[in-house]
Amino acid sequence: MITTKQRAYLRGLANSEEPILQVGKGGIVPNLVVQVKDALEARELIKMSVLETSPVSAREAAIELAGSARADVVQVIGNRFVLYKRNEKQPGIVLPKAAKKA
């Protein structure tokens, strides 16, 4: 689980990114889940879009794909969303440290 501060940092990183995958009229299909898992393993942070013809909304797609890929939903705006999954073997994104509770 990522903190609010880490989520804000990831939103900033994703701001300049373009969507690399789309959820189309078929919705969440097994092939798309595999592609999302592979993309998250390679990039850690991905932006996706949902076409108007899709049977699911961007929020529904983000939640379902994050659950399937064991990732975190960073942001959902309009028809786009951002997912993050830390690569344990070779992390490329260094998140700010979580604040310690007193």
PDB file of C-alpha atoms in Angstrom, residues 3 15 20 22 26 29 32 47 50 52 56 64 67 76 79 82 88 92 96 99:
ATOM      1  CA  THR A   3       1.025   6.560   1.201  1.00  0.00           C
ATOM      2  CA  ASN A  15       1.673  13.403 -15.661  1.00  0.00           C
ATOM      3  CA  ILE A  20       0.356   2.574 -23.350  1.00  0.00           C
ATOM      4  CA  GLN A  22      -6.399   0.648 -23.815  1.00  0.00           C
ATOM      5  CA  GLY A  26     -14.298  -6.236 -25.059  1.00  0.00           C
ATOM      6  CA  VAL A  29     -10.082  -9.670 -21.260  1.00  0.00           C
ATOM      7  CA  LEU A  32      -5.180  -7.432 -21.426  1.00  0.00           C
ATOM      8  CA  LYS A  47      -1.017   4.970 -17.761  1.00  0.00           C
ATOM      9  CA  VAL A  50     -10.645   3.384 -21.599  1.00  0.00           C
ATOM     10  CA  GLU A  52     -16.014   5.120 -24.994  1.00  0.00           C
ATOM     11  CA  VAL A  56     -16.538  -0.676 -17.953  1.00  0.00           C
ATOM     12  CA  GLU A  64     -10.157  -4.725 -11.561  1.00  0.00           C
ATOM     13  CA  GLY A  67      -6.474  -6.417  -8.274  1.00  0.00           C
ATOM     14  CA  VAL A  76      -8.257   7.972 -12.207  1.00  0.00           C
ATOM     15  CA  ASN A  79     -11.124   7.988 -19.233  1.00  0.00           C
ATOM     16  CA  VAL A  82      -2.510   5.132 -13.650  1.00  0.00           C
ATOM     17  CA  GLU A  88      11.109  -6.076  -6.226  1.00  0.00           C
ATOM     18  CA  GLY A  92      13.379   1.844 -11.095  1.00  0.00           C
ATOM     19  CA  PRO A  96       9.692   9.051  -0.807  1.00  0.00           C
ATOM     20  CA  ALA A  99       6.417   9.129   7.634  1.00  0.00           C
TER      21      ALA A  99
END
